Short mmCIF file of C-alpha atoms and ligand atoms in Angstrom, two decimals:
data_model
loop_
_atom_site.label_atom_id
_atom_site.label_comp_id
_atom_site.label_asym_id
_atom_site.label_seq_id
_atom_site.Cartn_x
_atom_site.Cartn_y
_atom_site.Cartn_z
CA UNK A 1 84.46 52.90 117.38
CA UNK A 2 84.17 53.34 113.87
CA UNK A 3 87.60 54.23 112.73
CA UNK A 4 87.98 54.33 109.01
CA UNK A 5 89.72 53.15 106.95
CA UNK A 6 91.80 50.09 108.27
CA UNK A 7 95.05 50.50 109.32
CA UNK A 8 95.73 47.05 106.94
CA UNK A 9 94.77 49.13 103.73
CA UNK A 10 96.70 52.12 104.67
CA UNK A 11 99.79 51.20 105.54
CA UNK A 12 100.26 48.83 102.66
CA UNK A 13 99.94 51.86 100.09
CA UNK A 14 103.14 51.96 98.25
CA UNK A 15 105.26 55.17 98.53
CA UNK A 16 107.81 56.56 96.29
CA UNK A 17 110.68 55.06 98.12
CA UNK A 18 109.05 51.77 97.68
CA UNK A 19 108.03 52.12 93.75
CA UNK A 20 109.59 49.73 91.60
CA UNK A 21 112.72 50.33 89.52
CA UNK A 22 111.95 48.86 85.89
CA UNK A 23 113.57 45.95 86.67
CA UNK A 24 111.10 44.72 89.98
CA UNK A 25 107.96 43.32 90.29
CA UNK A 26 106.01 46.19 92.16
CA UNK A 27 104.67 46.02 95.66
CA UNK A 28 101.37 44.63 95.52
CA UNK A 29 98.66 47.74 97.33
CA UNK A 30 95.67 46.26 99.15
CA UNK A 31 94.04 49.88 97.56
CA UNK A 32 91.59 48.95 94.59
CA UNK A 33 94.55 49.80 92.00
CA UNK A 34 93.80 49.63 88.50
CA UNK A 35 97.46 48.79 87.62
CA UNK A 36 100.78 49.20 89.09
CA UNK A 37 102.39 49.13 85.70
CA UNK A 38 102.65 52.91 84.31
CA UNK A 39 100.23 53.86 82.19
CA UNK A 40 100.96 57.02 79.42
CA UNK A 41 99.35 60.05 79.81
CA UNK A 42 99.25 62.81 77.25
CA UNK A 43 99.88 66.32 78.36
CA UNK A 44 96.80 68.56 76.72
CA UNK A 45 97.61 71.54 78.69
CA UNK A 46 99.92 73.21 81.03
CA UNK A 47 98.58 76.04 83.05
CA UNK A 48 99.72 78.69 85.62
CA UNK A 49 97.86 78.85 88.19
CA UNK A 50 99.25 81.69 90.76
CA UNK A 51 103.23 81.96 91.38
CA UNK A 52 105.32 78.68 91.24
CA UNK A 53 101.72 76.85 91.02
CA UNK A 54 100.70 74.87 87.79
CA UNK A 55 97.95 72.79 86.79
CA UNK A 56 98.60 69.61 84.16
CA UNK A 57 95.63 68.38 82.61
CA UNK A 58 96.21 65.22 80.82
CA UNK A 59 94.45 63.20 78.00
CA UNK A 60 91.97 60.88 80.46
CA UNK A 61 93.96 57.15 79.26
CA UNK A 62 91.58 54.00 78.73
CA UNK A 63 91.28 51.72 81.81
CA UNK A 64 92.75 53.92 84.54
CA UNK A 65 90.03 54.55 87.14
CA UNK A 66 90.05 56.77 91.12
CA UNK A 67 87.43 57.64 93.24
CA UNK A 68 87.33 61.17 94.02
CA UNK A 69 89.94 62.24 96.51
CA UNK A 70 92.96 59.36 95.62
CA UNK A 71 96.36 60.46 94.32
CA UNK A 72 98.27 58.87 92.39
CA UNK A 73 102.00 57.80 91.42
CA UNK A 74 102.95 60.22 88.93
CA UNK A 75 106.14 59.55 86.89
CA UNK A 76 108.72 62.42 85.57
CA UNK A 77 108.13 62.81 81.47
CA UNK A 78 110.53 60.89 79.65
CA UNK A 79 111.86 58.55 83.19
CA UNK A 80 111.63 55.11 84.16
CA UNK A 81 110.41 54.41 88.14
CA UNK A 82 112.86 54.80 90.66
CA UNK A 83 112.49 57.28 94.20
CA UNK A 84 113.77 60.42 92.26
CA UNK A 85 111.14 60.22 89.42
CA UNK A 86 107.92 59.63 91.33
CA UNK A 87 105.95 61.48 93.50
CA UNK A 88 102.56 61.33 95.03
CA UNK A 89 100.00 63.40 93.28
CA UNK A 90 96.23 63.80 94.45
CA UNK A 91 94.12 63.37 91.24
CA UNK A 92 91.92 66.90 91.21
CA UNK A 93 90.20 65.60 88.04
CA UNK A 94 86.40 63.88 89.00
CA UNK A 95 86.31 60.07 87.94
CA UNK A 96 83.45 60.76 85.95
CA UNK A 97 86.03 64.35 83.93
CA UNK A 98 87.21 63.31 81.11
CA UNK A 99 90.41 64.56 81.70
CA UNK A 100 93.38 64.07 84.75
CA UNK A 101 94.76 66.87 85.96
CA UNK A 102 97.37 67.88 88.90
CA UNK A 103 98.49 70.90 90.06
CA UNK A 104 101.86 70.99 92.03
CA UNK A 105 104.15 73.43 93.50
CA UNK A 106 107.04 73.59 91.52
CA UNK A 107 108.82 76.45 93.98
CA UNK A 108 111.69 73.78 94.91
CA UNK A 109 112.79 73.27 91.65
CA UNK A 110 113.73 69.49 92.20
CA UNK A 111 114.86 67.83 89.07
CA UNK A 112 111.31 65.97 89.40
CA UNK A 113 110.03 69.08 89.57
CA UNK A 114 112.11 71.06 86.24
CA UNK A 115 110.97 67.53 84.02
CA UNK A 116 107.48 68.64 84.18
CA UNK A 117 107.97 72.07 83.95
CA UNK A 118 109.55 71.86 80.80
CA UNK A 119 106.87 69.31 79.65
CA UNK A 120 104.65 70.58 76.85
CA UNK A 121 101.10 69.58 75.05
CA UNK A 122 101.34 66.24 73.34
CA UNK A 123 104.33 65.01 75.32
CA UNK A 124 103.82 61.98 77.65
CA UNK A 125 104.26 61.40 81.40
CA UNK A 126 103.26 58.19 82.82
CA UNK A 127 100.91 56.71 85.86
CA UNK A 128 100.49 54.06 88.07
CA UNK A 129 99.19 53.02 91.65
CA UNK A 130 95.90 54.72 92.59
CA UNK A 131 95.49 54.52 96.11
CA UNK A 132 94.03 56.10 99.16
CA UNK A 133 91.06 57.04 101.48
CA UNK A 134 90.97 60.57 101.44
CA UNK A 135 87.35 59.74 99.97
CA UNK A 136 83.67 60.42 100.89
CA UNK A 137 80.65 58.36 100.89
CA UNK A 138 77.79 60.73 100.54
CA UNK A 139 75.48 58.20 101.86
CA UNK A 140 77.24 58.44 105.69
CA UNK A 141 78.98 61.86 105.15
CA UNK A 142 76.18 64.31 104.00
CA UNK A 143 78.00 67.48 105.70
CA UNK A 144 81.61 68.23 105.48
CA UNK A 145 83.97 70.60 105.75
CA UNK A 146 87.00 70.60 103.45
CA UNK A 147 90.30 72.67 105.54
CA UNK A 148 92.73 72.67 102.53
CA UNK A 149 95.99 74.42 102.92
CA UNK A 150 97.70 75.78 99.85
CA UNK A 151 98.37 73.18 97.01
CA UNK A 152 96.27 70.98 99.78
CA UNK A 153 93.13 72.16 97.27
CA UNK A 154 94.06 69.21 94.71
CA UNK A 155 91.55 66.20 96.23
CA UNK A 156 89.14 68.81 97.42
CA UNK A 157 88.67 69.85 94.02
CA UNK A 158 87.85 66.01 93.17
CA UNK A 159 85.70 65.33 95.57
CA UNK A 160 83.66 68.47 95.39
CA UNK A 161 83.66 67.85 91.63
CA UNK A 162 82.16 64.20 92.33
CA UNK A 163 79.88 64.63 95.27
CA UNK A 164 79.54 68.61 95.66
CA UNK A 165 75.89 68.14 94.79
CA UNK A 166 75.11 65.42 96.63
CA UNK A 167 76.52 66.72 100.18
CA UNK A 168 76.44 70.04 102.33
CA UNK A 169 79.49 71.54 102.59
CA UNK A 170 81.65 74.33 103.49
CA UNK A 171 85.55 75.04 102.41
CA UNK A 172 87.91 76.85 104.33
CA UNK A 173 91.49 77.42 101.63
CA UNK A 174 94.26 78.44 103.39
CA UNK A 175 96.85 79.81 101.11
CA UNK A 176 99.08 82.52 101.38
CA UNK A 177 99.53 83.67 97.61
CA UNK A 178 97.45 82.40 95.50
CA UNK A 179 93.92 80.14 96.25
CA UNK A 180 93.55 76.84 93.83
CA UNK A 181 91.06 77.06 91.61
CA UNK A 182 89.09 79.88 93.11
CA UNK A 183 87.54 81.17 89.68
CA UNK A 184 86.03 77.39 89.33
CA UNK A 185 84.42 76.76 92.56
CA UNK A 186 83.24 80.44 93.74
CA UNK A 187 80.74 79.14 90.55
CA UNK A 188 79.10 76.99 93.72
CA UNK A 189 76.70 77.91 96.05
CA UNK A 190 78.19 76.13 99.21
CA UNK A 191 79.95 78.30 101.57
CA UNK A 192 83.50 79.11 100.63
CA UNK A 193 86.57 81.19 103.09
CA UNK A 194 89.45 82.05 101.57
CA UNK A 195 92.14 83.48 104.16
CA UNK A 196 95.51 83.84 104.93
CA UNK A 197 96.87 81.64 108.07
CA UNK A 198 96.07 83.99 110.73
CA UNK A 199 92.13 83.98 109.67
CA UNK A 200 91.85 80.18 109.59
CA UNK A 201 91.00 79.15 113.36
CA UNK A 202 88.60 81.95 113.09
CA UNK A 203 86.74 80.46 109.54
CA UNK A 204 86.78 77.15 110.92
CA UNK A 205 84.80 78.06 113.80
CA UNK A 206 82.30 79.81 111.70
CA UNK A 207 82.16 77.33 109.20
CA UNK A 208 81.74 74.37 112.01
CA UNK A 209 78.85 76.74 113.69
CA UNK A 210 76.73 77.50 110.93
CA UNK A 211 76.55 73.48 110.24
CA UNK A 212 75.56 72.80 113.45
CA UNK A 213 72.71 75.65 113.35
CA UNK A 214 71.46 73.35 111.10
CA UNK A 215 71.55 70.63 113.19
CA UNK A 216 74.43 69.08 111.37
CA UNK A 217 77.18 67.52 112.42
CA UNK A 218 80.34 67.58 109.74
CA UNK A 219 82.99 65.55 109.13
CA UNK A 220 86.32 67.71 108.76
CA UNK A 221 88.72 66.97 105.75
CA UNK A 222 91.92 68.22 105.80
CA UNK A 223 94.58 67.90 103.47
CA UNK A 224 98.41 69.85 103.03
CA UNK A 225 101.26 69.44 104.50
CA UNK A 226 102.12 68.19 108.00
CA UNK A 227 102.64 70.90 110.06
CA UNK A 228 99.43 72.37 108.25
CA UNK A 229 97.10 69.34 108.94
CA UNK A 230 98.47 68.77 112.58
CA UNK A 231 97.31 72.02 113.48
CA UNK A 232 93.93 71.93 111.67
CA UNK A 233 92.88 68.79 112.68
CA UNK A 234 93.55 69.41 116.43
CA UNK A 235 91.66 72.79 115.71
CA UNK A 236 88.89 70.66 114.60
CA UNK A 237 89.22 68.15 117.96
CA UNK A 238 89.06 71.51 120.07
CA UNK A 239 85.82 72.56 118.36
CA UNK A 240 84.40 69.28 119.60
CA UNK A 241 84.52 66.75 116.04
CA UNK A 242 85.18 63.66 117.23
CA UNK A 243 88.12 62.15 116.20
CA UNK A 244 86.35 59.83 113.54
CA UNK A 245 84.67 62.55 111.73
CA UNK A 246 88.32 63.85 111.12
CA UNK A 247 90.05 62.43 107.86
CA UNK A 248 93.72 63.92 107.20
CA UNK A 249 95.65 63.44 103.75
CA UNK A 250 99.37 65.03 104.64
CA UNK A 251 101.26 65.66 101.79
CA UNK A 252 104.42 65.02 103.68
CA UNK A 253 103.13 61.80 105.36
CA UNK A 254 102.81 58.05 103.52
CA UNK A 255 99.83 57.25 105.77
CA UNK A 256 96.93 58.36 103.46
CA UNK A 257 93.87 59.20 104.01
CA UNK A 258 93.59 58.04 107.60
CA UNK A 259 91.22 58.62 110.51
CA UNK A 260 92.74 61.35 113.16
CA UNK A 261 93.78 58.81 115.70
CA UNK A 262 93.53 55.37 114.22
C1 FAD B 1 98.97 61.72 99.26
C2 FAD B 1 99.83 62.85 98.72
C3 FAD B 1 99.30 63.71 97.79
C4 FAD B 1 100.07 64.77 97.29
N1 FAD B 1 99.53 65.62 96.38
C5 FAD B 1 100.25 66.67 95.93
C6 FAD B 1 99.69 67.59 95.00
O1 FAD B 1 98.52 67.45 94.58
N2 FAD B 1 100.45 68.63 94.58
C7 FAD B 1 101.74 68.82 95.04
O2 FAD B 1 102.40 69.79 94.63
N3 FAD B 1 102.30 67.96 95.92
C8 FAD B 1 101.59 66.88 96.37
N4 FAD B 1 102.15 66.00 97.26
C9 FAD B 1 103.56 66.20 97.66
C10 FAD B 1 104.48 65.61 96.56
O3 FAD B 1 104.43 64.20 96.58
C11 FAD B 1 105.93 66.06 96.74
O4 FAD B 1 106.42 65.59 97.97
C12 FAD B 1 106.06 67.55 96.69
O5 FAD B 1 105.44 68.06 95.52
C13 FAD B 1 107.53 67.98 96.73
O6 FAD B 1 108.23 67.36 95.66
P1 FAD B 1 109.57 68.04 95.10
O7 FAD B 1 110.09 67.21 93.98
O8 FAD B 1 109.25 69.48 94.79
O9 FAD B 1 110.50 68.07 96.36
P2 FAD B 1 111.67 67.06 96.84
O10 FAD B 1 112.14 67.64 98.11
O11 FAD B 1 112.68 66.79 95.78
O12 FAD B 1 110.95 65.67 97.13
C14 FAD B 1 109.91 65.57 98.09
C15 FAD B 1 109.93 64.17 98.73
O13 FAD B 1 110.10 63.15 97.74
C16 FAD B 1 110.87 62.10 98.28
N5 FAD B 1 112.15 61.91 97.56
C17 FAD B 1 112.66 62.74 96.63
N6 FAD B 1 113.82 62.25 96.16
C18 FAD B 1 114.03 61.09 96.82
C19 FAD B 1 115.05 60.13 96.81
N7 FAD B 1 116.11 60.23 96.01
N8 FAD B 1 114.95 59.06 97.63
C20 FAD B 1 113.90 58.93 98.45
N9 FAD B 1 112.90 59.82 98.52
C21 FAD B 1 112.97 60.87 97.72
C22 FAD B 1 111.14 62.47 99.69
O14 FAD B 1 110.13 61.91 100.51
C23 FAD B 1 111.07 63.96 99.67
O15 FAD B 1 110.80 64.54 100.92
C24 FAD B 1 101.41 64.95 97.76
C25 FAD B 1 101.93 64.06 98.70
C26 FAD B 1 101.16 63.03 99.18
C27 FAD B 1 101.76 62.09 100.21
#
């Protein structure tokens, strides 16, 4: 069965509670990393997005590369590495922008959380350890169907950025108060449902039955957090995808990227 990608690769990503402090050698990542030594970014802009939602678009550094749908290790402004200054952060910048940019939720108000908010243009933050499989290859994968809930919308904006004209697809955004990045993509042509929780079994099985009028088959990428792609994914298993058209990134799991069941 074609279950992608290995286990091996996955589980060897490093997580925040295994970053290095300053003073360790990091963690080696089987993940094509460019570097696991932090890398300085510089802030260009700070935006709001919709309520405790903002988007930071850095300066795009010299020899830090992704593919489209990674995350990365993003470090607090003005902190050294250690579990309380790094989180994982799916890159929503294409690898061929010129520019990186995240968007987080900043509604817990974590110390992590307060450094960036209080970050402004021409300050620094720092990055390091690209990983993960939360990626496409249009040559395999010509239909998909992104199933993004809330903040969920930062790879999908990557990969749609990098292969959106290459592929079919179809996005269903679940969000409750605010959609990522709505303005930007209703610009494309590919099908798009934006709804609240209680509409999203119902878009899924629209979106998943006007690809198959087609005769296509999609794959189903879903990325937020756990409870969010547990129930999306097994939404997607009911509707008949096979388990290894399903690729999940959970925001509150350290196994990226990984096939439904593998
Ligand atoms: C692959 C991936 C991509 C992600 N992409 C995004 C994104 O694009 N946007 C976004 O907003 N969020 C994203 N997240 C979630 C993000 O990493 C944070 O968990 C989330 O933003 C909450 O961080 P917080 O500081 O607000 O909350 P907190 O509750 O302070 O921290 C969240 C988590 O960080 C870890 N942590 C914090 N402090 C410690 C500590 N002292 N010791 C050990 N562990 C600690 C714990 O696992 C904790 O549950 C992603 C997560 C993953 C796994």
């Amino acid at each position: 069965m074609n279950r992608t990608p290995p286990t091996s690769a996955r589980s060897k990503t490093p997580t925040p509670s295994q970053t290095p402090t300053p003073s360790q050698t990091p963690t080696p990542s089987q993940e094509p990393t460019p570097s696991q030594t932090p890398t300085l970014l510089t802030l260009l802009e700070r935006r709001h997005e919709y309520g405790t939602v903002y988007t930071y678009r850095f300066a795009r550094p010299a020899g830090v590369a992704w593919r489209a749908g990674q995350f990365a290790h993003l470090v607090a402004p003005g902190r050294g590495v250690s579990r309380e200054t790094v989180r994982h952060m799916s890159i929503a910048s294409a690898p061929g922008d010129d520019d990186l940019c995240f968007s987080m939720t900043e509604s817990s108000g974590s110390r992590y959380k307060r450094d960036f908010s209080a970050l402004t243009p021409g300050q620094p933050a720092s990055v390091f350890g690209i990983a993960g499989a939360f990626t496409i290859d249009p040559e395999t994968q010509p239909a998909v169907l992104f199933v993004a809930g809330g903040v969920g919308m930062t790879p999908v904006r990557s990969l749609v950025r990098c292969h959106g004209d290459r592929i079919r697809w179809q996005l269903v955004h679940v969000a409750r108060d605010g959609h990522l990045y709505e303005q930007e993509l209703r610009r494309q042509r590919a099908p798009q449902y934006r709804v609240g929780r209680a509409g999203a079994v119902h878009a899924i099985a629209s979106a998943i039955t006007s690809f198959r009028a087609e005769g296509l088959e999609p794959d189903v990428y879903v990325s937020g957090g756990h409870g969010f792609v547990e129930a999306m994914a097994s939404r997607a298993t009911t509707l008949g995808i096979p388990d290894t058209r399903i690729r999940v990134e959970d925001f509150t799991d350290n196994h990226h990227g990984r096939a439904r069941h593998s």
